Amino acid sequence: MIDFTQYNNRNISDDYFYLDIEKPPVTWQGKFKRVVKRTLSGELFVGLWIVFREMIKFDIHTIQYPLEKLPISPRYRALHQIKRLVESGNQACIGCGLCEKICISNCIQIDTKYGSKGRKVVKGYSINLGRCIYCGYCAEVCPELAITHGQDYEHVSEQRAHYATLPDLVTPMDIFKAGKQKPYPGFGSLTPNADNNVKKTPLAY
Amino acid sequence: MESAYIIETIVKVVIILTVFSALAGITTYFERKVLAFMQRRLGPMHVGPYGILQVAADGIKLFTKEDIVPQNAVKPIFKIAPVFAAATAFIAMSGVPFLPEFTLPFTDYVVHPIVADVNIGILFVVGVMAVGMYAPLLGGMASHNKWSLLGAARTVIQMLSFEVVTGLSLIAPLMMVGSLSLIDINNYQEGGIGHWIVWAQPVAFILYLISGYAETNRTPFDLLEHEAEVVTGYATEYSGMRWGLFAIGEYANMFTVAFIASLVFLGGFNPIGIIPGGLAILLKVSFLIFLFLWVRAAWPHIRPDQLMWLCWKVLMPLAVVNILITGIVLI
Ligand code: SF4
Ligand code: SF4
């Protein structure tokens, strides 16, 4: 029998307590006293001092956006990219169609055919970026880490339907040749300490 | 002499108009910057070095914006109302001595930096500033918009109520001086910081500042055009230069209030030690304007019922008591 008491206790911490708020006065003497007390307590000057202190400290938090940018998390889900295989330079998508299947907003379309060696090759691949909600499911489901989310969040289009096709998504060849295709650190990728987590599968158990 | 006087007056009028119209723009720049720094922001940065040309950009925008007159508005009144705002603000300035008298360089011509030295100076200034209430009232009522109407109603309750406090708070120092002329009031405080009226009348000074904030529609009391409650109040339907006139009027009134506060309470343009009088009054006015911005950054504003409570139950009795005590002490 499981004991549920600890789950039924909604008090998250014993540190919670009721504030000692004084009751509003009812008599006119009490009200008068409160007004005088508040007038002379100088709380207003505390407010003045705080903003003045901030002005003197000049600790500015403005990011002048188009000129400066905040660093974004590697898990940020911006425009999609399709990676190339490091060994061959071919795009990594194997045409399995999982991303098309899982996409919530039905905005991926993929078309495949039999290649010359009888293998499946990708004929066409397009994402309607105007419909995409950037949920990241396609990147998570992709078995080859082919479709991933990049970091480029600045894109506009003149119409709602805004398609990105395979040539737009795949890492450009010159960038790939220069060795600048960044490994994908976001959804589904190996964590930096992945090596430590690998355990040898025992032969006998 | 007559023609010289007329020319001098015209020159002074033109100078006041241009200087204070420009100052209204420049004050908006400083207001944005000071508020931004107090809120850990940078404020305008992109137009010109450190955003200094933002004023020009705003001016161009205001002048070239489409002038929209709502279909069901009472058109003549709607169109003329902003003129009242700017005109009354500038007419009020004609009674304010801005600087001490000085001689024109290379001549022996003495310039009095006041357009009209009427012997009821302060009464005139306060009265004309009060007439400025008609601008939001007429503009709001003529707009055919419920937010404008509410804004206009708030204008009337706020300005009428605080007019009382302004008047009563100024009576006590006037009783001490015995003259309504701002120049007499200024001369009464000759002889250093110790002779400033603020030391004798601290309560009146604070009352005057509070009601000054209320009448110029500045932050703890900016109920007339509070976005969260009445969109922009009486100015909801205004655009372009008509709205600009309201803004210029508001900033000109801020300067008038600052000048009156420094003339009546803070020693006016009497020199402080080695600081000449002209510079002294400019410093005081700059500080008071900074105080306007500072308070705007620091304090939240209050509800209309709290405003009325403050005016009629706190400030007005205080002002009356202050007058009584001043009277007893004077006798
Ligand atoms: S991010 Fe989500 S919505 Fe966009 S393509 Fe991938 S699965 Fe579809
Ligand atoms: S899930 Fe990956 S490999 Fe499969 S079709 Fe989509 S992008 Fe290609």
Coordinates of C-alpha atoms and ligand atoms in Angstrom, one line a residue:
Chain A
M1 CA 0.0 0.0 0.0
I2 CA 1.5 3.3 -1.1
D3 CA 1.3 6.2 1.4
F4 CA -0.1 9.2 -0.3
T5 CA 0.2 11.7 2.5
Q6 CA 3.3 13.4 1.2
Y7 CA 1.6 13.9 -2.1
N8 CA -1.5 15.3 -0.6
N9 CA 0.4 17.9 1.4
R10 CA 0.1 21.0 -0.7
N11 CA 2.3 23.1 1.5
I12 CA 5.4 23.2 -0.5
S13 CA 7.6 24.5 2.3
D14 CA 7.2 25.2 5.9
D15 CA 8.8 28.6 5.3
Y16 CA 5.4 30.0 4.1
F17 CA 3.8 32.3 6.6
Y18 CA 1.1 34.9 6.6
L19 CA 2.1 38.5 6.4
D20 CA 1.5 40.6 9.4
I21 CA -0.6 43.2 7.7
E22 CA -2.3 45.7 10.0
K23 CA -6.0 46.1 9.6
P24 CA -7.2 49.3 7.9
P25 CA -8.4 51.8 10.5
V26 CA -12.2 52.4 10.8
T27 CA -12.4 55.4 13.1
W28 CA -11.6 58.8 11.7
Q29 CA -8.8 59.2 14.3
G30 CA -7.2 56.1 13.1
K31 CA -7.5 57.1 9.5
F32 CA -6.0 60.5 10.3
K33 CA -3.2 58.9 12.2
R34 CA -2.4 56.6 9.2
V35 CA -2.4 59.5 6.8
V36 CA 0.0 61.5 9.0
K37 CA 2.2 58.5 9.5
R38 CA 2.4 57.7 5.8
T39 CA 3.0 61.4 4.9
L40 CA 5.9 61.7 7.3
S41 CA 7.5 58.3 6.9
G42 CA 9.5 59.4 3.8
E43 CA 8.6 56.3 1.7
L44 CA 8.3 58.5 -1.4
F45 CA 11.9 59.6 -1.0
V46 CA 13.0 56.0 -0.9
G47 CA 11.5 55.7 -4.4
L48 CA 13.2 58.8 -5.6
W49 CA 16.5 57.6 -4.2
I50 CA 16.3 54.2 -5.9
V51 CA 15.8 55.6 -9.4
F52 CA 18.4 58.2 -8.8
R53 CA 20.9 55.5 -7.6
E54 CA 20.2 53.5 -10.8
M55 CA 20.9 56.6 -12.9
I56 CA 24.2 57.3 -11.2
K57 CA 25.3 53.7 -11.4
F58 CA 24.5 53.8 -15.1
D59 CA 24.2 50.0 -15.3
I60 CA 22.5 49.9 -18.7
H61 CA 20.8 46.7 -19.8
T62 CA 19.7 47.8 -23.3
I63 CA 20.7 45.5 -26.2
Q64 CA 20.7 47.6 -29.3
Y65 CA 19.1 44.7 -31.3
P66 CA 20.1 44.9 -34.9
L67 CA 23.7 45.9 -33.9
E68 CA 24.0 43.6 -30.9
K69 CA 22.4 40.3 -30.3
L70 CA 21.8 38.2 -27.2
P71 CA 23.4 34.7 -27.4
I72 CA 20.7 32.1 -27.9
S73 CA 20.6 28.6 -26.6
P74 CA 21.9 25.8 -28.8
R75 CA 18.5 24.2 -28.3
Y76 CA 16.8 27.2 -29.8
R77 CA 14.5 26.2 -32.6
A78 CA 15.0 28.6 -35.5
L79 CA 15.1 28.0 -39.3
H80 CA 15.7 24.4 -40.3
Q81 CA 18.9 23.1 -41.8
I82 CA 19.7 19.8 -43.4
K83 CA 23.2 18.5 -42.6
R84 CA 25.6 16.8 -44.9
L85 CA 27.4 13.6 -44.1
V86 CA 30.9 14.4 -43.0
E87 CA 32.3 11.4 -44.9
S88 CA 30.7 11.8 -48.3
G89 CA 29.3 15.2 -48.5
N90 CA 25.9 13.9 -49.4
Q91 CA 22.9 15.3 -47.6
A92 CA 22.1 13.1 -44.7
C93 CA 18.4 12.7 -45.3
I94 CA 17.6 9.1 -46.1
G95 CA 14.0 9.8 -47.2
C96 CA 12.4 7.8 -44.4
G97 CA 9.5 10.3 -44.2
L98 CA 9.3 10.3 -40.4
C99 CA 9.4 14.1 -40.2
E100 CA 6.6 14.4 -42.7
K101 CA 4.6 12.0 -40.7
I102 CA 5.1 13.7 -37.3
C103 CA 4.9 17.3 -38.3
I104 CA 1.9 18.7 -36.4
S105 CA 1.1 21.5 -38.8
N106 CA 1.6 19.3 -41.9
C107 CA 4.1 21.6 -43.4
I108 CA 6.7 19.2 -44.6
Q109 CA 6.4 17.4 -47.9
I110 CA 8.9 14.8 -49.0
D111 CA 9.0 12.9 -52.3
T112 CA 11.2 9.9 -52.9
K113 CA 12.1 7.6 -55.8
Y114 CA 14.2 4.6 -56.5
G115 CA 17.7 5.6 -57.3
S116 CA 20.0 4.0 -59.9
K117 CA 21.3 1.3 -57.4
G118 CA 17.8 0.5 -56.2
R119 CA 18.2 2.7 -53.1
K120 CA 15.7 5.2 -52.0
V121 CA 16.7 8.8 -52.9
V122 CA 15.1 12.1 -52.0
K123 CA 13.5 13.7 -55.0
G124 CA 12.1 16.7 -53.3
Y125 CA 11.8 18.1 -49.9
S126 CA 10.0 21.3 -48.8
I127 CA 9.0 23.0 -45.6
N128 CA 6.3 25.6 -45.5
L129 CA 7.9 28.0 -43.1
G130 CA 4.8 30.1 -43.0
R131 CA 2.9 27.2 -41.4
C132 CA 5.7 25.7 -39.3
I133 CA 5.3 26.3 -35.6
Y134 CA 8.9 25.5 -34.8
C135 CA 7.9 22.8 -32.4
G136 CA 11.1 20.8 -33.1
Y137 CA 9.4 17.4 -33.5
C138 CA 10.9 16.9 -37.0
A139 CA 14.4 17.4 -35.7
E140 CA 13.7 15.2 -32.7
V141 CA 12.3 12.3 -34.8
C142 CA 14.9 12.3 -37.5
P143 CA 17.0 9.1 -37.2
E144 CA 19.9 10.5 -39.1
L145 CA 20.1 14.0 -37.5
A146 CA 19.5 15.2 -41.0
I147 CA 16.9 17.9 -40.4
T148 CA 17.9 20.1 -37.5
H149 CA 17.1 23.5 -36.2
G150 CA 19.7 26.3 -36.9
Q151 CA 20.2 29.5 -35.0
D152 CA 19.0 31.9 -37.7
Y153 CA 15.8 33.5 -36.5
E154 CA 15.7 36.5 -38.8
H155 CA 13.5 35.7 -41.7
V156 CA 10.6 37.5 -43.3
S157 CA 8.5 36.7 -46.3
E158 CA 6.0 38.7 -48.4
Q159 CA 3.3 36.0 -48.1
R160 CA 2.0 33.5 -45.7
A161 CA 3.2 30.5 -47.7
H162 CA 6.9 30.6 -47.6
Y163 CA 8.7 27.5 -48.8
A164 CA 12.2 26.3 -48.2
T165 CA 13.3 23.5 -50.4
L166 CA 16.2 21.1 -50.3
P167 CA 18.8 23.4 -51.9
D168 CA 17.8 26.1 -49.4
L169 CA 18.0 23.8 -46.4
V170 CA 21.1 21.7 -47.1
T171 CA 24.4 23.1 -45.9
P172 CA 25.9 25.0 -48.9
M173 CA 28.8 23.0 -50.5
D174 CA 31.4 25.8 -50.0
I175 CA 30.7 26.1 -46.3
F176 CA 30.8 22.3 -46.0
K177 CA 34.1 22.1 -48.0
A178 CA 35.6 24.7 -45.7
G179 CA 34.8 22.4 -42.8
K180 CA 32.4 25.0 -41.3
Q181 CA 29.3 22.8 -41.0
K182 CA 28.7 23.0 -37.3
P183 CA 27.8 19.8 -35.5
Y184 CA 24.3 20.1 -34.3
P185 CA 24.1 20.6 -30.5
G186 CA 20.3 20.8 -30.2
F187 CA 17.5 18.3 -30.1
G188 CA 18.5 14.7 -30.4
S189 CA 22.2 15.3 -30.6
L190 CA 24.8 13.7 -28.4
T191 CA 25.4 15.5 -25.2
P192 CA 29.0 16.6 -24.5
N193 CA 29.4 13.9 -21.8
A194 CA 28.0 11.2 -24.1
D195 CA 31.2 9.1 -24.0
N196 CA 31.0 8.7 -20.2
N197 CA 27.5 7.4 -20.4
V198 CA 28.2 4.6 -22.9
K199 CA 28.2 1.2 -21.2
K200 CA 29.5 -1.9 -22.8
T201 CA 26.8 -4.3 -23.5
P202 CA 27.6 -7.5 -21.5
L203 CA 27.5 -10.8 -23.2
A204 CA 26.2 -12.6 -20.3
Y205 CA 23.6 -11.2 -17.9
Chain B
M1 CA 11.2 105.7 -27.0
E2 CA 7.7 104.5 -28.0
S3 CA 8.9 102.7 -31.2
A4 CA 11.9 101.3 -29.3
Y5 CA 9.6 99.9 -26.8
I6 CA 7.4 98.3 -29.4
I7 CA 10.4 96.8 -31.2
E8 CA 11.8 95.5 -28.0
T9 CA 8.5 93.9 -27.1
I10 CA 8.2 92.2 -30.5
V11 CA 11.7 90.9 -30.3
K12 CA 11.1 89.6 -26.8
V13 CA 7.9 87.9 -27.9
V14 CA 9.6 86.2 -30.9
I15 CA 12.5 85.1 -28.7
I16 CA 10.2 83.6 -26.1
L17 CA 8.1 81.8 -28.7
T18 CA 11.1 80.3 -30.5
V19 CA 13.1 79.5 -27.4
F20 CA 10.3 77.8 -25.5
S21 CA 8.9 76.0 -28.6
A22 CA 12.5 74.6 -29.1
L23 CA 12.8 73.9 -25.4
A24 CA 9.6 71.9 -25.5
G25 CA 11.2 69.6 -28.1
I26 CA 14.6 69.4 -26.3
T27 CA 12.8 68.7 -23.0
T28 CA 11.2 65.7 -24.6
Y29 CA 14.6 64.4 -25.5
F30 CA 15.9 64.9 -22.0
E31 CA 12.8 63.4 -20.5
R32 CA 13.3 60.2 -22.6
K33 CA 16.9 60.0 -21.7
V34 CA 16.5 60.6 -18.0
L35 CA 13.6 58.2 -17.7
A36 CA 15.6 55.7 -19.7
F37 CA 18.7 56.0 -17.5
M38 CA 16.6 55.7 -14.4
Q39 CA 15.0 52.5 -15.8
R40 CA 18.4 51.1 -16.9
R41 CA 17.7 51.7 -20.6
L42 CA 19.6 53.8 -23.1
G43 CA 16.7 55.7 -24.6
P44 CA 16.8 57.1 -28.1
M45 CA 20.2 56.2 -29.7
H46 CA 19.8 55.8 -33.5
V47 CA 19.0 59.3 -34.9
G48 CA 22.2 61.3 -34.8
P49 CA 24.9 60.9 -32.1
Y50 CA 23.3 59.5 -28.9
G51 CA 19.9 60.1 -30.5
I52 CA 20.2 63.9 -30.2
L53 CA 18.4 64.4 -33.6
Q54 CA 15.4 62.4 -32.4
V55 CA 13.9 65.8 -31.6
A56 CA 14.2 66.8 -35.3
A57 CA 12.8 63.4 -36.4
D58 CA 9.8 63.9 -34.1
G59 CA 9.3 67.4 -35.4
I60 CA 9.3 66.3 -39.0
K61 CA 6.9 63.5 -38.1
L62 CA 4.5 65.8 -36.4
F63 CA 4.5 68.3 -39.2
T64 CA 4.1 65.9 -42.0
K65 CA 1.6 63.6 -40.4
E66 CA -1.9 63.5 -41.8
D67 CA -4.3 65.8 -40.0
I68 CA -7.3 63.8 -39.2
V69 CA -10.6 65.4 -38.1
P70 CA -13.1 62.8 -37.0
Q71 CA -16.3 62.7 -39.0
N72 CA -18.7 63.5 -36.3
A73 CA -16.5 66.0 -34.4
V74 CA -17.6 69.6 -34.0
K75 CA -15.0 70.6 -36.5
P76 CA -14.4 74.3 -35.8
I77 CA -14.0 73.7 -32.0
F78 CA -12.0 70.6 -32.6
K79 CA -9.6 72.5 -34.8
I80 CA -9.2 75.5 -32.6
A81 CA -8.8 73.8 -29.2
P82 CA -5.1 73.0 -29.5
V83 CA -4.4 76.6 -30.2
F84 CA -5.8 77.5 -26.8
A85 CA -3.4 75.1 -25.2
A86 CA -0.3 76.6 -26.8
A87 CA -1.6 80.2 -26.7
T88 CA -2.5 80.3 -23.1
A89 CA 0.7 78.7 -22.1
F90 CA 2.7 81.3 -24.0
I91 CA 0.5 84.3 -22.9
A92 CA 1.1 83.2 -19.3
M93 CA 4.8 83.5 -20.0
S94 CA 4.4 87.2 -20.8
G95 CA 4.1 88.0 -17.2
V96 CA 7.2 86.0 -16.1
P97 CA 10.5 87.8 -15.6
F98 CA 12.9 85.2 -16.9
L99 CA 16.3 86.8 -16.2
P100 CA 17.5 89.9 -14.3
E101 CA 17.8 93.2 -16.1
F102 CA 20.9 93.5 -18.3
T103 CA 22.4 96.1 -20.6
L104 CA 22.8 95.3 -24.2
P105 CA 26.5 94.9 -25.0
F106 CA 28.2 97.9 -26.6
T107 CA 25.1 100.1 -25.9
D108 CA 23.6 101.6 -22.8
Y109 CA 20.2 100.1 -23.6
V110 CA 18.7 98.4 -20.6
V111 CA 16.6 95.2 -21.4
H112 CA 14.0 94.0 -19.0
P113 CA 13.5 90.3 -19.8
I114 CA 9.8 90.4 -19.1
V115 CA 7.3 91.1 -21.8
A116 CA 4.7 92.9 -19.7
D117 CA 5.6 94.0 -16.2
V118 CA 2.0 94.2 -14.9
N119 CA 1.6 95.0 -11.3
I120 CA -0.6 91.9 -10.7
G121 CA 2.0 89.7 -12.4
I122 CA 1.5 86.4 -10.5
L123 CA -2.3 86.8 -10.6
F124 CA -2.1 87.2 -14.4
V125 CA 0.1 84.2 -14.9
V126 CA -1.9 81.9 -12.7
G127 CA -5.1 83.1 -14.2
V128 CA -4.0 82.7 -17.8
M129 CA -2.6 79.2 -17.1
A130 CA -6.0 78.3 -15.6
V131 CA -7.7 79.4 -18.8
G132 CA -5.6 76.8 -20.5
M133 CA -8.0 74.3 -19.0
Y134 CA -10.4 75.1 -21.9
A135 CA -8.1 73.5 -24.4
P136 CA -8.5 69.9 -23.2
L137 CA -12.1 70.5 -22.2
L138 CA -13.2 71.8 -25.6
G139 CA -11.0 69.4 -27.5
G140 CA -12.3 66.4 -25.6
M141 CA -15.9 67.4 -25.9
A142 CA -15.7 68.2 -29.6
S143 CA -14.0 64.9 -30.5
H144 CA -17.1 62.7 -30.4
N145 CA -15.2 60.0 -28.6
K146 CA -16.0 58.6 -25.2
W147 CA -12.4 58.5 -24.1
S148 CA -12.0 62.1 -25.1
L149 CA -15.1 63.0 -23.2
L150 CA -13.9 61.1 -20.1
G151 CA -10.5 62.8 -20.4
A152 CA -12.2 66.2 -20.7
A153 CA -14.3 65.5 -17.6
R154 CA -11.2 64.5 -15.7
T155 CA -9.4 67.6 -16.8
V156 CA -12.1 69.8 -15.4
I157 CA -12.2 68.1 -12.0
Q158 CA -8.5 67.9 -11.7
M159 CA -7.6 71.4 -12.9
L160 CA -10.5 73.2 -11.1
S161 CA -9.7 71.5 -7.8
F162 CA -6.0 72.1 -8.0
E163 CA -6.5 75.7 -9.1
V164 CA -7.8 76.2 -5.5
V165 CA -4.7 74.8 -4.0
T166 CA -2.4 76.8 -6.3
G167 CA -4.1 80.0 -5.3
L168 CA -4.2 79.3 -1.6
S169 CA -0.6 78.2 -1.5
L170 CA 0.6 81.3 -3.2
I171 CA -1.4 83.6 -0.9
A172 CA 0.9 83.0 2.1
P173 CA 4.1 84.2 0.4
L174 CA 2.2 87.0 -1.2
M175 CA 1.0 88.1 2.3
M176 CA 4.7 88.2 3.4
V177 CA 5.8 90.2 0.4
G178 CA 2.8 92.5 0.1
S179 CA 2.9 92.7 -3.7
L180 CA 1.6 90.7 -6.6
S181 CA 4.4 91.7 -9.0
L182 CA 6.9 88.9 -9.6
I183 CA 9.7 91.4 -9.7
D184 CA 8.8 92.7 -6.2
I185 CA 8.6 89.2 -4.9
N186 CA 12.0 88.5 -6.4
N187 CA 13.5 91.6 -4.9
Y188 CA 12.0 90.7 -1.5
Q189 CA 14.4 87.7 -1.4
E190 CA 17.6 89.7 -2.0
G191 CA 20.6 88.8 0.1
G192 CA 21.5 85.2 -0.3
I193 CA 20.0 81.8 0.3
G194 CA 18.9 82.6 3.8
H195 CA 16.4 85.1 2.6
W196 CA 14.5 82.7 0.3
I197 CA 10.8 82.4 1.0
V198 CA 11.0 78.7 1.0
W199 CA 12.5 78.7 4.5
A200 CA 9.6 80.7 5.8
Q201 CA 7.0 78.9 3.8
P202 CA 8.0 75.3 3.3
V203 CA 4.5 74.0 3.4
A204 CA 3.3 76.5 0.8
F205 CA 6.3 75.5 -1.4
I206 CA 5.4 71.8 -1.3
L207 CA 1.7 72.6 -1.8
Y208 CA 2.6 74.7 -4.8
L209 CA 4.8 72.0 -6.3
I210 CA 2.1 69.4 -5.9
S211 CA -0.6 71.5 -7.5
G212 CA 1.8 72.5 -10.2
Y213 CA 2.3 68.9 -11.1
A214 CA -1.4 68.4 -11.1
E215 CA -2.0 71.4 -13.4
T216 CA 0.7 70.5 -15.8
N217 CA -0.6 67.0 -15.9
R218 CA 2.6 65.4 -14.8
T219 CA 3.0 61.9 -13.4
P220 CA 1.6 61.4 -10.0
F221 CA -1.4 63.2 -11.4
D222 CA -1.4 62.4 -15.1
L223 CA -5.0 61.2 -15.1
L224 CA -6.1 63.3 -18.1
E225 CA -4.3 61.1 -20.6
H226 CA -3.6 57.9 -18.8
E227 CA -3.3 55.2 -21.4
A228 CA -4.5 52.3 -19.3
E229 CA -7.8 54.0 -18.4
V230 CA -8.9 56.5 -21.0
V231 CA -6.5 55.8 -24.0
T232 CA -5.0 59.2 -24.3
G233 CA -7.9 61.1 -22.7
Y234 CA -8.8 64.4 -24.4
A235 CA -6.1 63.9 -27.0
T236 CA -7.3 60.6 -28.3
E237 CA -8.5 61.9 -31.7
Y238 CA -5.7 64.4 -32.2
S239 CA -2.9 63.7 -34.6
G240 CA 0.0 65.6 -36.2
M241 CA 0.6 69.2 -35.3
R242 CA -2.6 69.6 -33.5
W243 CA -1.5 67.1 -31.0
G244 CA 1.9 68.8 -31.1
L245 CA 0.4 72.0 -30.0
F246 CA -1.0 70.3 -26.9
A247 CA 2.4 68.9 -26.2
I248 CA 4.1 72.2 -26.6
G249 CA 1.5 73.8 -24.3
E250 CA 2.1 71.2 -21.7
Y251 CA 5.9 71.6 -21.7
A252 CA 5.6 75.4 -21.8
N253 CA 3.4 75.2 -18.7
M254 CA 6.0 73.0 -17.1
F255 CA 8.5 75.8 -17.6
T256 CA 6.2 78.5 -16.4
V257 CA 5.5 76.5 -13.2
A258 CA 9.2 75.9 -12.7
F259 CA 9.9 79.7 -13.2
I260 CA 7.2 80.7 -10.8
A261 CA 8.4 78.2 -8.2
S262 CA 11.9 79.5 -8.4
L263 CA 10.8 83.2 -8.5
V264 CA 8.4 83.0 -5.6
F265 CA 10.1 80.4 -3.3
L266 CA 13.7 79.9 -4.3
G267 CA 15.0 83.4 -4.5
G268 CA 14.4 84.1 -8.2
F269 CA 17.2 85.7 -10.1
N270 CA 19.1 87.0 -7.1
P271 CA 22.8 86.1 -7.4
I272 CA 23.9 83.3 -5.0
G273 CA 27.4 84.1 -3.9
I274 CA 29.5 84.2 -7.0
I275 CA 26.9 82.7 -9.3
P276 CA 25.3 85.6 -11.3
G277 CA 21.5 85.9 -11.0
G278 CA 20.7 84.9 -14.6
L279 CA 22.6 81.6 -14.2
A280 CA 21.1 81.0 -10.8
I281 CA 17.5 81.1 -12.0
L282 CA 18.4 78.9 -14.9
L283 CA 20.0 76.4 -12.6
K284 CA 16.9 76.4 -10.3
V285 CA 14.6 76.0 -13.3
S286 CA 16.7 73.1 -14.7
F287 CA 16.6 71.4 -11.3
L288 CA 12.8 71.8 -11.0
I289 CA 12.4 70.4 -14.5
F290 CA 14.7 67.5 -13.6
L291 CA 12.5 67.0 -10.6
F292 CA 9.5 66.7 -12.9
L293 CA 11.2 63.9 -14.8
W294 CA 12.6 62.3 -11.7
V295 CA 9.2 62.1 -10.0
R296 CA 7.8 60.6 -13.2
A297 CA 10.3 57.8 -13.1
A298 CA 9.9 57.1 -9.4
W299 CA 6.3 57.4 -8.4
P300 CA 3.1 55.6 -9.6
H301 CA 0.1 57.7 -10.3
I302 CA -3.0 57.8 -8.3
R303 CA -6.7 57.1 -8.9
P304 CA -9.1 60.0 -9.6
D305 CA -10.9 59.5 -6.2
Q306 CA -7.5 59.6 -4.4
L307 CA -6.7 62.7 -6.3
M308 CA -9.9 64.4 -5.2
W309 CA -9.4 63.2 -1.6
L310 CA -5.8 64.6 -1.7
C311 CA -7.0 67.9 -3.0
W312 CA -10.0 68.7 -0.9
K313 CA -9.3 66.8 2.3
V314 CA -5.5 67.2 2.7
L315 CA -4.0 70.0 0.6
M316 CA -6.8 72.6 0.8
P317 CA -7.1 72.4 4.6
L318 CA -3.3 72.5 4.9
A319 CA -3.2 75.6 2.7
V320 CA -5.8 77.3 4.7
V321 CA -4.1 76.5 8.0
N322 CA -0.9 77.7 6.5
I323 CA -2.5 81.0 5.5
L324 CA -3.9 81.4 9.0
I325 CA -0.6 80.7 10.7
T326 CA 1.2 83.1 8.4
G327 CA -1.4 85.8 9.1
I328 CA -1.1 85.4 12.9
V329 CA 2.7 85.5 12.7
L330 CA 2.6 88.6 10.5
I331 CA 0.3 90.4 12.9
Ligands
SF4_1 S1 9.3 22.3 -36.4 FE1 7.3 21.2 -36.1 S2 5.9 22.3 -37.4 FE2 7.9 22.9 -38.1 S3 8.4 21.4 -39.7 FE3 9.2 20.5 -37.8 S4 7.6 19.2 -37.0 FE4 6.7 20.6 -38.6
SF4_2 S1 13.2 12.2 -40.7 FE1 15.2 12.9 -41.3 S2 16.0 11.3 -42.6 FE2 13.7 11.0 -42.4 S3 12.9 12.1 -44.1 FE3 12.9 13.5 -42.5 S4 14.9 14.6 -42.7 FE4 15.0 12.8 -43.9

